Amino acid sequence: MSGQLSAFGYDVTDEPEGADLWLINTCTVKNPSQSAMTTLISKCKSANKPLVVAGCVPQGSQGLKELEGISIIGVQQIDRVVEVVEETLKGHEVRLLSRKTLPSLDLPKVRKNRFIEILPINVGCLGACTYCKTKHARGHLGSYTIESLVDRVKVVVSEGVREIWLSSEDTGAYGRDIGTNLPNLLNALVAELPVDRSTMLRIGMTNPPFILEHLKEIAAVLRHPCVYSFLHVPVQSGSDAVLTAMNREYTAGEFRKVVDTLCETDEDFAQTVELVKEYKFPQVHISQFYPRPGTPAARMKKVPSHEVKKRSRELTSVFESFSPYQGMEGTVERIWITEIATDGVHLVGHTKGYIQVLVIAPDSMLGASADVKITSVGRWSVFGEVIEGSVAVKEASKKTNTELQNECRGNKVEEASCCATDSCGSCACSDGTQHCGAEQRSDPPDALQPRGDIPHPDAVQSTLVRRNEEKATENDAVKTVEKEQQMDVVTRKAMNVDTVLWCGLALSFAATLALIVVLTSRISSTSSS
């Protein structure tokens, strides 16, 4: 939406008070995200600003009192965001919620990170989880064609993108509605990646039921030199009884099979703890359950809040007892560098297994890949030194994709990191991974996060946009608002006030001078007569 607005001539601004319009993009996964939307709407109304609300909340809960009298736009109408903004600025209320064909993959886009492309491969899902509100908004599965996704990959690679993140409510379900499947797509995309390994592919969240059908094929793709050996597979619970109640359509044993090739009882919760202990996941998203209105889970008996907090602390304690990167010190790893850490000192890279590596290097190395020697390890990331002469940015390798693939033959698939979410996978608004622990815990000092990171799935996003008389370009029209609650606000560019004042003064001076000349002439004529 930011890309389309900037292409049409709007500017994104971080000054809400001076904006002409606020655009809030919403998420419906949890109660706090919807509460954040309500807070922003109240602030906007107090500021007497025109408002557009987009995303999953208006699509899935159209009758909300908070949305009365407000322009709203659904999840499949984002290609008409400029039209909605224009009409709203004219004082009209617009409501676009009907479902239509999938939005084009080639709409103008403003990336939060110019090295990372988030590529949706499908919308909706095939699940019917008892606690999930997202499907109310996103609907049934709708997949993009392999041809359209391949074309998009070609474009973004030519634009200098270094990481492509496949985004989906359920990656494993891809293609079931159009007669194809995920392995077919992945093999087609991998064939388009540069042979110099300058661009890496990351596979998004996949629920166990569908990925079970393609384990061998997925394992082969994860071994490819241009694909991160990383898979996001939510387990949700270690208890089969709970998984059945959640209608997750898999068992803990089937989850274990994937790893190997919310009303819980104390015994059920103990099984979840044992599952985490068994695999010692380097990343876990520990998230408390929120019953979303209109879902079957909302009618279930709630676990007391004190018990919820106790379990959250216990699981966090178990998770924090692991040392997942122990033994890496002194090893050499290839990393792909795409971001700057929040300390402003380190650059952030990832190994093929998607382990975060922090290095001290010049910003010119952003977008490059290099070999690093791991010098120390922390709980959340590792630190390394770039090996001189190993940096690869633009020089293409002489090796073919086949030769690169042969280098990896015989290697086992690296154990995947897991960052489980609490909905039917990750929210459609975002597919970013989180460094984990309980939601209430702040990251420790060595968990340096990239600047401009993708927001947490629970965050309400918005864009502040300002109208510009000269058409803005995609590259310079938008400034990212790096706040937990971001807002997009639209403001028209005013005329230069100084210029107007000077012109007015000049005209006044000229008129005064002319009047003096006329009066002087008349006085002279009267004196003469």
Short mmCIF file of N, CA, C and O in Angstrom, two decimals, residues 273-372:
data_model
loop_
_atom_site.label_atom_id
_atom_site.label_comp_id
_atom_site.label_asym_id
_atom_site.label_seq_id
_atom_site.Cartn_x
_atom_site.Cartn_y
_atom_site.Cartn_z
N VAL A 273 6.60 -29.23 27.52
CA VAL A 273 7.93 -28.94 28.06
C VAL A 273 8.92 -30.02 27.65
O VAL A 273 10.06 -29.73 27.24
N GLU A 274 8.50 -31.27 27.74
CA GLU A 274 9.39 -32.38 27.37
C GLU A 274 9.75 -32.33 25.89
O GLU A 274 10.88 -32.66 25.50
N LEU A 275 8.79 -31.93 25.06
CA LEU A 275 9.06 -31.83 23.62
C LEU A 275 10.13 -30.78 23.35
O LEU A 275 11.05 -30.99 22.55
N VAL A 276 10.03 -29.61 24.03
CA VAL A 276 11.02 -28.55 23.86
C VAL A 276 12.38 -29.01 24.38
O VAL A 276 13.42 -28.75 23.77
N LYS A 277 12.38 -29.71 25.52
CA LYS A 277 13.64 -30.23 26.07
C LYS A 277 14.29 -31.22 25.11
O LYS A 277 15.51 -31.26 24.95
N GLU A 278 13.46 -32.05 24.49
CA GLU A 278 13.97 -33.10 23.62
C GLU A 278 14.75 -32.54 22.44
O GLU A 278 15.82 -33.04 22.09
N TYR A 279 14.24 -31.47 21.84
CA TYR A 279 14.87 -30.96 20.63
C TYR A 279 15.75 -29.74 20.87
O TYR A 279 16.48 -29.32 19.98
N LYS A 280 15.65 -29.13 22.07
CA LYS A 280 16.50 -27.98 22.41
C LYS A 280 16.50 -26.95 21.26
O LYS A 280 17.53 -26.57 20.73
N PHE A 281 15.31 -26.51 20.89
CA PHE A 281 15.18 -25.56 19.80
C PHE A 281 15.97 -24.29 20.09
O PHE A 281 15.87 -23.73 21.17
N PRO A 282 16.75 -23.79 19.12
CA PRO A 282 17.47 -22.53 19.35
C PRO A 282 16.56 -21.31 19.39
O PRO A 282 16.94 -20.27 19.91
N GLN A 283 15.36 -21.43 18.82
CA GLN A 283 14.39 -20.33 18.86
C GLN A 283 13.01 -20.91 19.16
O GLN A 283 12.60 -21.90 18.57
N VAL A 284 12.32 -20.27 20.09
CA VAL A 284 10.95 -20.66 20.41
C VAL A 284 10.13 -19.40 20.68
O VAL A 284 10.60 -18.50 21.39
N HIS A 285 8.96 -19.32 20.10
CA HIS A 285 8.05 -18.20 20.38
C HIS A 285 7.04 -18.67 21.42
O HIS A 285 6.11 -19.40 21.12
N ILE A 286 7.25 -18.26 22.66
CA ILE A 286 6.37 -18.66 23.76
C ILE A 286 5.30 -17.58 23.90
O ILE A 286 5.58 -16.46 24.28
N SER A 287 4.07 -17.94 23.59
CA SER A 287 3.02 -16.94 23.49
C SER A 287 1.77 -17.40 24.23
O SER A 287 1.34 -18.54 24.07
N GLN A 288 1.21 -16.53 25.04
CA GLN A 288 0.00 -16.86 25.76
C GLN A 288 -1.20 -16.86 24.81
O GLN A 288 -1.24 -16.11 23.85
N PHE A 289 -2.18 -17.68 25.14
CA PHE A 289 -3.36 -17.83 24.29
C PHE A 289 -4.39 -16.74 24.58
O PHE A 289 -4.64 -16.39 25.74
N TYR A 290 -4.97 -16.19 23.53
CA TYR A 290 -6.05 -15.22 23.65
C TYR A 290 -7.26 -15.75 22.89
O TYR A 290 -7.18 -15.98 21.67
N PRO A 291 -8.40 -15.97 23.56
CA PRO A 291 -9.59 -16.47 22.85
C PRO A 291 -10.19 -15.39 21.97
O PRO A 291 -10.64 -14.36 22.44
N ARG A 292 -10.18 -15.59 20.66
CA ARG A 292 -10.70 -14.60 19.74
C ARG A 292 -12.21 -14.81 19.57
O ARG A 292 -12.68 -15.93 19.37
N PRO A 293 -12.99 -13.74 19.64
CA PRO A 293 -14.45 -13.85 19.51
C PRO A 293 -14.85 -14.51 18.19
O PRO A 293 -14.22 -14.27 17.16
N GLY A 294 -15.86 -15.35 18.26
CA GLY A 294 -16.37 -15.99 17.05
C GLY A 294 -15.70 -17.30 16.70
O GLY A 294 -16.09 -17.96 15.74
N THR A 295 -14.67 -17.72 17.49
CA THR A 295 -14.00 -18.99 17.24
C THR A 295 -14.49 -20.02 18.26
O THR A 295 -14.91 -19.66 19.37
N PRO A 296 -14.43 -21.32 17.92
CA PRO A 296 -14.85 -22.35 18.89
C PRO A 296 -14.08 -22.28 20.21
O PRO A 296 -14.65 -22.54 21.27
N ALA A 297 -12.80 -21.92 20.15
CA ALA A 297 -11.99 -21.86 21.36
C ALA A 297 -12.48 -20.81 22.34
O ALA A 297 -12.24 -20.90 23.54
N ALA A 298 -13.17 -19.80 21.84
CA ALA A 298 -13.68 -18.74 22.72
C ALA A 298 -14.72 -19.26 23.70
O ALA A 298 -14.97 -18.65 24.74
N ARG A 299 -15.32 -20.41 23.36
CA ARG A 299 -16.36 -21.00 24.23
C ARG A 299 -15.79 -22.03 25.21
O ARG A 299 -16.52 -22.57 26.03
N MET A 300 -14.49 -22.29 25.10
CA MET A 300 -13.87 -23.30 25.96
C MET A 300 -13.53 -22.72 27.33
O MET A 300 -13.37 -21.50 27.49
N LYS A 301 -13.40 -23.59 28.31
CA LYS A 301 -13.04 -23.17 29.66
C LYS A 301 -11.62 -22.61 29.66
O LYS A 301 -10.71 -23.19 29.09
N LYS A 302 -11.46 -21.47 30.34
CA LYS A 302 -10.18 -20.80 30.34
C LYS A 302 -9.29 -21.33 31.47
O LYS A 302 -9.77 -21.68 32.55
N VAL A 303 -8.00 -21.35 31.21
CA VAL A 303 -7.01 -21.64 32.26
C VAL A 303 -6.83 -20.37 33.08
O VAL A 303 -6.72 -19.28 32.51
N PRO A 304 -6.79 -20.45 34.41
CA PRO A 304 -6.61 -19.25 35.23
C PRO A 304 -5.36 -18.48 34.82
O PRO A 304 -4.34 -19.08 34.47
N SER A 305 -5.46 -17.15 34.88
CA SER A 305 -4.35 -16.31 34.40
C SER A 305 -3.07 -16.56 35.17
O SER A 305 -1.98 -16.52 34.60
N HIS A 306 -3.16 -16.82 36.49
CA HIS A 306 -1.95 -17.07 37.26
C HIS A 306 -1.26 -18.35 36.80
O HIS A 306 -0.03 -18.46 36.81
N GLU A 307 -2.06 -19.34 36.37
CA GLU A 307 -1.50 -20.58 35.87
C GLU A 307 -0.85 -20.36 34.50
O GLU A 307 0.21 -20.93 34.20
N VAL A 308 -1.49 -19.53 33.69
CA VAL A 308 -0.92 -19.20 32.37
C VAL A 308 0.46 -18.56 32.54
O VAL A 308 1.43 -18.92 31.86
N LYS A 309 0.55 -17.60 33.45
CA LYS A 309 1.83 -16.91 33.69
C LYS A 309 2.87 -17.87 34.25
O LYS A 309 4.05 -17.80 33.88
N LYS A 310 2.45 -18.77 35.13
CA LYS A 310 3.37 -19.74 35.71
C LYS A 310 3.95 -20.65 34.62
O LYS A 310 5.17 -20.91 34.58
N ARG A 311 3.08 -21.12 33.73
CA ARG A 311 3.55 -21.99 32.65
C ARG A 311 4.47 -21.24 31.70
O ARG A 311 5.47 -21.79 31.21
N SER A 312 4.14 -19.97 31.43
CA SER A 312 4.98 -19.17 30.55
C SER A 312 6.38 -19.02 31.13
O SER A 312 7.38 -19.17 30.43
N ARG A 313 6.45 -18.75 32.44
CA ARG A 313 7.76 -18.60 33.09
C ARG A 313 8.52 -19.92 33.09
O ARG A 313 9.74 -19.95 32.85
N GLU A 314 7.80 -21.03 33.32
CA GLU A 314 8.47 -22.33 33.36
C GLU A 314 9.05 -22.70 32.01
O GLU A 314 10.20 -23.14 31.91
N LEU A 315 8.27 -22.53 30.96
CA LEU A 315 8.75 -22.89 29.63
C LEU A 315 9.89 -21.97 29.20
O LEU A 315 10.85 -22.41 28.55
N THR A 316 9.81 -20.69 29.60
CA THR A 316 10.90 -19.76 29.30
C THR A 316 12.18 -20.19 30.00
O THR A 316 13.27 -20.16 29.42
N SER A 317 12.06 -20.61 31.25
CA SER A 317 13.22 -21.06 32.01
C SER A 317 13.86 -22.28 31.37
O SER A 317 15.09 -22.38 31.25
N VAL A 318 13.03 -23.22 30.92
CA VAL A 318 13.54 -24.41 30.23
C VAL A 318 14.27 -24.02 28.96
O VAL A 318 15.39 -24.47 28.68
N PHE A 319 13.64 -23.14 28.19
CA PHE A 319 14.23 -22.71 26.92
C PHE A 319 15.57 -22.00 27.14
O PHE A 319 16.55 -22.24 26.43
N GLU A 320 15.62 -21.13 28.14
CA GLU A 320 16.83 -20.35 28.37
C GLU A 320 17.97 -21.18 28.96
O GLU A 320 19.11 -20.71 29.03
N SER A 321 17.68 -22.41 29.37
CA SER A 321 18.73 -23.28 29.92
C SER A 321 19.58 -23.90 28.82
O SER A 321 20.65 -24.46 29.08
N PHE A 322 19.13 -23.81 27.57
CA PHE A 322 19.87 -24.41 26.46
C PHE A 322 21.03 -23.53 26.04
O PHE A 322 21.01 -22.31 26.21
N SER A 323 22.05 -24.15 25.46
CA SER A 323 23.15 -23.42 24.82
C SER A 323 23.25 -23.93 23.38
O SER A 323 24.12 -24.74 23.05
N PRO A 324 22.35 -23.45 22.52
CA PRO A 324 22.22 -24.05 21.19
C PRO A 324 23.44 -23.87 20.30
O PRO A 324 23.64 -24.64 19.37
N TYR A 325 24.25 -22.85 20.56
CA TYR A 325 25.36 -22.57 19.66
C TYR A 325 26.71 -23.00 20.24
O TYR A 325 27.76 -22.68 19.68
N GLN A 326 26.67 -23.71 21.36
CA GLN A 326 27.90 -24.20 21.97
C GLN A 326 28.61 -25.13 20.99
O GLN A 326 28.00 -26.01 20.39
N GLY A 327 29.90 -24.95 20.84
CA GLY A 327 30.66 -25.77 19.91
C GLY A 327 30.94 -25.09 18.58
O GLY A 327 31.74 -25.57 17.78
N MET A 328 30.28 -23.94 18.33
CA MET A 328 30.51 -23.22 17.07
C MET A 328 31.77 -22.37 17.11
O MET A 328 32.31 -22.00 16.05
N GLU A 329 32.24 -22.02 18.31
CA GLU A 329 33.39 -21.14 18.43
C GLU A 329 34.60 -21.75 17.71
O GLU A 329 34.94 -22.92 17.89
N GLY A 330 35.23 -20.95 16.84
CA GLY A 330 36.39 -21.40 16.09
C GLY A 330 36.05 -21.98 14.73
O GLY A 330 36.95 -22.18 13.90
N THR A 331 34.77 -22.23 14.46
CA THR A 331 34.39 -22.77 13.16
C THR A 331 34.28 -21.65 12.12
O THR A 331 34.19 -20.47 12.46
N VAL A 332 34.29 -22.03 10.87
CA VAL A 332 34.15 -21.08 9.76
C VAL A 332 32.80 -21.31 9.10
O VAL A 332 32.44 -22.44 8.76
N GLU A 333 32.04 -20.23 8.94
CA GLU A 333 30.71 -20.30 8.36
C GLU A 333 30.57 -19.29 7.23
O GLU A 333 31.14 -18.20 7.29
N ARG A 334 29.78 -19.65 6.23
CA ARG A 334 29.41 -18.69 5.19
C ARG A 334 28.17 -17.96 5.65
O ARG A 334 27.20 -18.58 6.11
N ILE A 335 28.16 -16.63 5.56
CA ILE A 335 26.97 -15.86 5.96
C ILE A 335 26.56 -14.90 4.86
O ILE A 335 27.38 -14.50 4.02
N TRP A 336 25.27 -14.53 4.88
CA TRP A 336 24.73 -13.53 3.97
C TRP A 336 24.31 -12.32 4.81
O TRP A 336 23.49 -12.44 5.73
N ILE A 337 24.89 -11.16 4.51
CA ILE A 337 24.74 -9.97 5.35
C ILE A 337 23.68 -9.05 4.75
O ILE A 337 23.81 -8.60 3.61
N THR A 338 22.63 -8.76 5.54
CA THR A 338 21.52 -7.97 5.00
C THR A 338 21.08 -6.81 5.87
O THR A 338 20.32 -5.96 5.42
N GLU A 339 21.55 -6.75 7.13
CA GLU A 339 20.98 -5.74 8.02
C GLU A 339 22.01 -5.16 8.98
O GLU A 339 23.11 -5.71 9.12
N ILE A 340 21.63 -4.05 9.64
CA ILE A 340 22.45 -3.42 10.66
C ILE A 340 21.80 -3.68 12.00
O ILE A 340 20.60 -3.49 12.17
N ALA A 341 22.59 -4.10 12.99
CA ALA A 341 22.05 -4.38 14.32
C ALA A 341 21.63 -3.08 14.99
O ALA A 341 22.08 -1.98 14.62
N THR A 342 20.80 -3.21 16.02
CA THR A 342 20.29 -2.02 16.69
C THR A 342 21.38 -1.25 17.43
O THR A 342 21.18 -0.08 17.75
N ASP A 343 22.52 -1.88 17.70
CA ASP A 343 23.59 -1.13 18.38
C ASP A 343 24.34 -0.21 17.42
O ASP A 343 25.15 0.61 17.84
N GLY A 344 24.04 -0.30 16.12
CA GLY A 344 24.68 0.57 15.14
C GLY A 344 26.12 0.23 14.87
O GLY A 344 26.80 0.91 14.09
N VAL A 345 26.63 -0.82 15.50
CA VAL A 345 28.04 -1.20 15.36
C VAL A 345 28.18 -2.46 14.51
O VAL A 345 29.01 -2.52 13.61
N HIS A 346 27.37 -3.47 14.81
CA HIS A 346 27.49 -4.75 14.13
C HIS A 346 26.59 -4.81 12.88
O HIS A 346 25.54 -4.18 12.84
N LEU A 347 27.03 -5.59 11.91
CA LEU A 347 26.17 -5.99 10.80
C LEU A 347 25.61 -7.36 11.13
O LEU A 347 26.23 -8.16 11.83
N VAL A 348 24.42 -7.65 10.59
CA VAL A 348 23.74 -8.91 10.86
C VAL A 348 23.77 -9.79 9.62
O VAL A 348 23.33 -9.38 8.54
N GLY A 349 24.29 -10.99 9.78
CA GLY A 349 24.28 -11.98 8.72
C GLY A 349 23.66 -13.27 9.23
O GLY A 349 23.45 -13.45 10.43
N HIS A 350 23.36 -14.18 8.32
CA HIS A 350 22.80 -15.48 8.71
C HIS A 350 23.57 -16.59 8.01
O HIS A 350 23.93 -16.46 6.83
N THR A 351 23.79 -17.69 8.73
CA THR A 351 24.39 -18.87 8.13
C THR A 351 23.35 -19.58 7.28
O THR A 351 22.17 -19.21 7.29
N LYS A 352 23.77 -20.62 6.58
CA LYS A 352 22.80 -21.37 5.79
C LYS A 352 21.72 -21.98 6.68
O LYS A 352 20.58 -22.16 6.26
N GLY A 353 22.06 -22.30 7.92
CA GLY A 353 21.08 -22.80 8.88
C GLY A 353 20.31 -21.70 9.56
O GLY A 353 19.58 -21.94 10.52
N TYR A 354 20.45 -20.46 9.08
CA TYR A 354 19.75 -19.26 9.55
C TYR A 354 20.08 -18.91 11.00
O TYR A 354 19.26 -18.39 11.74
N ILE A 355 21.31 -19.17 11.41
CA ILE A 355 21.80 -18.71 12.71
C ILE A 355 22.28 -17.27 12.54
O ILE A 355 23.02 -16.96 11.60
N GLN A 356 21.87 -16.39 13.45
CA GLN A 356 22.26 -14.98 13.36
C GLN A 356 23.72 -14.81 13.77
O GLN A 356 24.12 -15.23 14.85
N VAL A 357 24.50 -14.17 12.91
CA VAL A 357 25.91 -13.91 13.17
C VAL A 357 26.14 -12.40 13.14
O VAL A 357 25.75 -11.73 12.18
N LEU A 358 26.76 -11.86 14.17
CA LEU A 358 27.05 -10.43 14.26
C LEU A 358 28.51 -10.19 13.98
O LEU A 358 29.38 -10.82 14.59
N VAL A 359 28.80 -9.29 13.05
CA VAL A 359 30.17 -8.98 12.68
C VAL A 359 30.38 -7.47 12.67
O VAL A 359 29.43 -6.71 12.46
N ILE A 360 31.60 -7.04 12.94
CA ILE A 360 31.94 -5.63 12.80
C ILE A 360 32.56 -5.45 11.42
O ILE A 360 33.63 -6.00 11.12
N ALA A 361 31.89 -4.70 10.58
CA ALA A 361 32.32 -4.51 9.19
C ALA A 361 31.68 -3.23 8.66
O ALA A 361 30.69 -2.75 9.22
N PRO A 362 32.22 -2.66 7.59
CA PRO A 362 31.65 -1.43 7.02
C PRO A 362 30.28 -1.69 6.40
O PRO A 362 29.98 -2.80 5.97
N ASP A 363 29.45 -0.64 6.35
CA ASP A 363 28.11 -0.77 5.77
C ASP A 363 28.15 -1.19 4.31
O ASP A 363 27.16 -1.70 3.78
N SER A 364 29.28 -0.98 3.66
CA SER A 364 29.40 -1.36 2.25
C SER A 364 29.26 -2.87 2.05
O SER A 364 29.03 -3.34 0.94
N MET A 365 29.36 -3.64 3.14
CA MET A 365 29.22 -5.09 3.04
C MET A 365 27.76 -5.55 3.08
O MET A 365 27.48 -6.74 2.92
N LEU A 366 26.84 -4.62 3.30
CA LEU A 366 25.42 -4.98 3.24
C LEU A 366 25.10 -5.53 1.85
O LEU A 366 25.45 -4.93 0.84
N GLY A 367 24.44 -6.66 1.81
CA GLY A 367 24.12 -7.30 0.54
C GLY A 367 25.19 -8.26 0.07
O GLY A 367 25.02 -8.90 -0.97
N ALA A 368 26.29 -8.36 0.83
CA ALA A 368 27.39 -9.25 0.44
C ALA A 368 27.28 -10.57 1.20
O ALA A 368 26.57 -10.68 2.19
N SER A 369 28.02 -11.56 0.74
CA SER A 369 28.19 -12.80 1.50
C SER A 369 29.68 -12.98 1.75
O SER A 369 30.51 -12.49 0.98
N ALA A 370 30.02 -13.65 2.84
CA ALA A 370 31.43 -13.78 3.21
C ALA A 370 31.61 -14.96 4.15
O ALA A 370 30.65 -15.41 4.81
N ASP A 371 32.83 -15.46 4.22
CA ASP A 371 33.18 -16.47 5.23
C ASP A 371 33.58 -15.74 6.50
O ASP A 371 34.30 -14.73 6.46
N VAL A 372 33.12 -16.24 7.64
CA VAL A 372 33.48 -15.65 8.92
C VAL A 372 33.97 -16.74 9.86
O VAL A 372 33.52 -17.90 9.78
#
